[in-house]
XYZ file of C-alpha atoms in Angstrom:
287
model
C -16.635 3.079 13.147
C -16.808 1.850 10.237
C -15.443 -2.472 10.588
C -14.058 -4.555 8.171
C -13.170 -8.381 8.412
C -9.596 -9.853 8.774
C -10.867 -12.507 5.968
C -11.957 -9.849 3.332
C -8.954 -7.571 4.021
C -6.505 -11.038 3.304
C -8.795 -12.123 0.277
C -8.501 -8.976 -0.685
C -4.883 -8.446 -0.911
C -4.761 -12.472 -2.268
C -6.469 -10.902 -5.361
C -3.795 -8.562 -5.629
C -1.255 -10.158 -5.799
C -1.804 -12.498 -7.874
C -2.718 -9.202 -10.327
C -0.190 -7.417 -9.620
C 2.215 -9.933 -11.107
C 0.263 -10.768 -13.907
C -1.227 -7.216 -15.343
C 0.381 -4.352 -16.310
C -1.301 -1.221 -15.106
C -2.924 0.601 -17.951
C -0.450 3.973 -17.881
C 3.052 1.770 -17.816
C 1.533 -0.812 -20.832
C 0.615 2.806 -22.629
C 4.271 3.788 -21.517
C 6.082 1.113 -22.976
C 3.516 1.462 -26.113
C 4.585 5.185 -26.398
C 8.454 4.513 -26.547
C 8.184 1.978 -28.962
C 6.447 4.054 -31.551
C 9.145 6.577 -30.787
C 12.118 4.820 -30.590
C 14.474 5.819 -33.359
C 16.583 2.105 -32.806
C 15.241 -0.936 -34.377
C 16.519 -3.145 -32.235
C 15.540 -1.539 -29.379
C 11.640 -1.041 -30.878
C 11.944 -4.776 -31.139
C 12.988 -4.680 -27.346
C 10.063 -3.065 -26.722
C 7.248 -5.140 -28.477
C 8.765 -8.211 -27.028
C 7.760 -6.785 -23.611
C 4.266 -5.255 -25.014
C 4.111 -8.519 -25.616
C 4.978 -10.322 -22.806
C 2.696 -8.699 -20.490
C 0.052 -9.061 -23.214
C 0.810 -12.924 -22.587
C 1.254 -12.467 -19.094
C -2.620 -11.346 -18.643
C -4.102 -13.767 -20.625
C -2.389 -16.567 -19.635
C -1.852 -15.588 -15.455
C 1.051 -16.319 -15.666
C 3.971 -13.421 -14.408
C 5.142 -11.330 -15.878
C 8.677 -11.201 -14.450
C 10.344 -14.792 -12.821
C 10.846 -12.230 -10.157
C 7.620 -11.853 -8.205
C 9.825 -9.694 -5.716
C 9.247 -8.814 -2.502
C 5.719 -7.481 -1.228
C 5.040 -3.673 -0.059
C 2.322 -3.202 1.052
C 0.778 0.851 1.740
C -2.502 1.034 3.599
C -4.493 4.319 4.057
C -6.310 3.569 6.869
C -9.464 5.587 7.096
C -9.541 7.275 10.400
C -13.725 5.605 11.341
C -11.951 2.525 10.101
C -11.280 -0.790 11.841
C -10.114 -4.137 11.236
C -11.731 -6.892 13.603
C -9.791 -9.528 14.451
C -10.850 -12.569 13.402
C -12.817 -15.129 15.426
C -10.501 -17.918 15.375
C -7.446 -15.092 16.960
C -9.058 -12.688 19.232
C -5.819 -10.498 19.021
C -4.475 -10.300 14.856
C -3.934 -7.404 13.314
C -4.603 -5.578 9.905
C -0.827 -6.875 9.871
C -2.205 -10.131 10.265
C -3.942 -9.969 7.105
C -2.000 -9.053 4.985
C 0.001 -11.442 6.262
C -2.277 -13.690 5.657
C -3.298 -12.689 1.799
C 0.223 -12.816 1.045
C 0.800 -16.450 1.895
C -2.430 -17.532 -0.205
C -1.726 -15.411 -3.133
C 2.326 -16.572 -3.540
C 0.922 -19.639 -3.026
C -2.882 -20.245 -5.083
C -1.158 -18.120 -7.337
C 1.558 -20.000 -7.796
C 4.473 -16.916 -7.388
C 8.232 -17.313 -6.267
C 8.235 -17.014 -2.637
C 11.754 -14.982 -2.302
C 12.163 -13.755 1.612
C 14.418 -14.757 3.252
C 13.802 -15.099 7.049
C 16.919 -13.064 8.480
C 19.499 -10.906 6.104
C 22.941 -12.757 6.664
C 23.028 -15.873 9.107
C 22.002 -18.150 6.235
C 18.759 -16.520 5.206
C 16.505 -19.493 5.210
C 13.523 -19.623 3.464
C 10.100 -17.945 4.844
C 8.187 -20.158 2.242
C 5.295 -17.496 2.108
C 7.457 -14.021 1.037
C 6.442 -12.872 4.438
C 6.418 -10.696 5.610
C 5.671 -8.272 3.167
C 6.682 -4.717 4.130
C 3.615 -2.731 5.420
C 4.107 0.760 5.448
C 0.975 2.198 6.912
C -0.833 5.669 7.270
C -4.235 7.335 8.835
C -6.147 9.137 6.806
C -9.487 11.013 7.380
C -13.331 8.738 6.122
C -13.975 5.853 6.677
C -12.773 3.918 3.579
C -9.769 1.514 3.511
C -6.369 1.859 0.749
C -4.495 -1.691 -0.458
C -1.893 -0.959 -2.661
C 0.376 -4.121 -3.413
C 3.532 -3.265 -4.909
C 5.704 -6.508 -6.036
C 9.502 -5.305 -5.925
C 12.566 -7.027 -8.007
C 15.190 -7.665 -6.601
C 16.957 -6.615 -8.777
C 15.633 -2.986 -9.567
C 15.712 -2.475 -5.854
C 19.218 -3.808 -5.538
C 19.941 -0.395 -8.049
C 18.390 1.964 -5.652
C 20.499 4.971 -3.580
C 20.380 7.761 -1.307
C 22.284 10.316 -0.203
C 21.989 13.381 1.739
C 23.385 16.436 0.694
C 24.433 19.718 1.889
C 21.262 22.305 2.204
C 22.648 24.774 -0.219
C 23.046 22.229 -3.354
C 21.935 23.068 -6.317
C 18.950 21.642 -7.717
C 22.135 20.436 -10.937
C 23.911 19.005 -8.135
C 21.049 16.796 -7.191
C 19.875 16.155 -11.318
C 23.392 14.850 -11.646
C 23.763 12.603 -9.032
C 19.977 11.129 -9.620
C 21.219 10.694 -13.458
C 24.604 8.723 -11.789
C 21.895 6.245 -10.002
C 20.070 5.407 -13.447
C 24.093 4.960 -15.327
C 24.749 2.749 -12.343
C 22.417 0.254 -12.627
C 22.475 0.273 -16.161
C 20.975 -3.278 -17.646
C 21.205 -4.513 -13.910
C 17.617 -3.258 -13.122
C 15.970 -4.181 -16.653
C 15.217 -1.006 -17.961
C 13.419 1.015 -19.388
C 12.681 2.059 -15.671
C 10.185 3.968 -14.183
C 12.342 6.308 -11.206
C 11.260 7.672 -8.277
C 12.371 10.389 -6.373
C 12.166 11.179 -2.998
C 13.555 14.704 -1.868
C 13.138 16.431 1.612
C 12.142 14.779 4.593
C 15.136 13.202 6.624
C 16.843 9.638 5.843
C 13.969 6.802 6.012
C 11.061 9.394 5.043
C 12.854 10.123 1.913
C 13.092 6.800 0.453
C 10.063 5.950 1.535
C 9.142 9.221 -1.176
C 11.093 7.202 -3.596
C 8.748 4.218 -3.380
C 5.224 6.282 -2.501
C 6.078 7.932 -5.949
C 6.891 5.222 -8.116
C 3.007 4.926 -7.661
C 1.579 8.006 -9.453
C -0.269 7.853 -12.365
C 2.834 7.570 -15.682
C 0.338 10.617 -17.128
C 0.183 12.586 -14.311
C 2.825 14.699 -13.176
C 4.108 16.839 -10.592
C 1.471 19.563 -9.288
C 3.506 22.059 -8.143
C 5.700 23.321 -11.971
C 8.861 22.894 -10.692
C 9.131 19.246 -9.740
C 6.678 18.769 -13.211
C 9.648 20.983 -14.877
C 12.501 18.771 -13.019
C 10.250 15.187 -13.850
C 10.546 16.537 -17.244
C 14.866 17.473 -17.275
C 15.972 14.269 -15.721
C 14.260 11.702 -18.148
C 15.378 14.218 -21.096
C 18.588 13.468 -19.011
C 18.106 9.334 -18.689
C 17.134 9.144 -21.631
C 19.704 10.504 -23.524
C 21.838 8.416 -21.291
C 21.519 5.767 -24.166
C 21.428 2.701 -21.387
C 17.784 1.821 -24.331
C 15.528 -1.569 -22.715
C 17.317 -4.027 -21.430
C 21.072 -2.046 -21.692
C 21.120 -2.443 -25.297
C 21.035 0.913 -26.718
C 18.619 3.086 -27.971
C 16.123 6.041 -26.770
C 14.568 4.655 -24.205
C 15.964 4.306 -20.758
C 13.494 5.781 -18.026
C 9.613 5.616 -19.153
C 9.207 8.265 -15.893
C 10.564 9.799 -13.333
C 8.109 11.166 -10.878
C 9.077 12.564 -7.495
C 7.396 13.113 -4.058
C 8.313 15.515 -1.427
C 8.115 16.537 2.403
C 9.247 19.551 4.900
C 12.933 18.933 6.229
C 15.464 20.158 8.720
C 17.161 23.624 7.603
C 20.933 21.869 7.681
C 19.865 19.246 6.202
C 18.664 17.978 2.476
C 18.174 14.539 2.006
C 17.303 12.704 -1.418
C 16.918 9.029 -2.527
C 16.272 7.611 -5.569
C 14.245 4.282 -6.193
C 14.565 2.300 -9.194
C 11.235 0.319 -10.806
C 12.322 -1.620 -14.061
C 10.188 -2.211 -17.184
C 8.274 -4.318 -14.739
C 6.136 -1.947 -13.081
C 3.418 -4.395 -11.025
C 1.319 -2.929 -8.485
C -2.905 -2.990 -7.552
C -5.663 -1.197 -5.607
C -8.581 -1.447 -3.991
C -10.345 0.367 -2.006
C -12.678 -1.495 0.932
């Protein structure tokens, strides 16, 4: 059994929070650059170049890519042969405690906006720390601990949707609905988007799949040819909407569509769409 110190986890999360809010991943930046070169609308191309310049300034000057530094989503892949030790001053401390300690430190030291309210409906007081993080954990083979932080802005998250289709639904019907969700998001979700789609599983799992789909490299299509083609077709249909960068028109409404799937009940066909804005912020570390 491999032991990882509580403090190592918290320090790693701290650095990931700051880096994610300051640096666009290379695949996202490259997708923006390709879109700017291919964009036929001069105004849209200018906006894309401004987004690229914004990313360059943020990385260089260590300032947030966006004033909304997001709800902190943490994906944990914990090897079956790994345990996280509790800190000496708190013998009951868990890996979740370590993650939240890292988020608190990262958002404080990185001067990042704290956007979490303690109660969703009654008075909505701010927690003042951007915690608790939303943590998704799964156990995998091995002795490594993989931590991924996603800073998820409210504007794009608010436009995500779920629908339970009849199991007899055709691909075109599902695709039409996905495109309609993106069209309804419009300028409010800060295009160009990365569109995550979860198909299958259950009510809750399809939503998680749609968020996990956002983590796949934008240069890597789905390994299954059927879903790879569906990703391409959806991207073409979404870009044909003409919403364009920041909703001002153009060829580039989305940079990519990514689909993740899971087995589901014979009577069900759950589908979820999780929309991400152009400031698609996520960082990963493996301990």
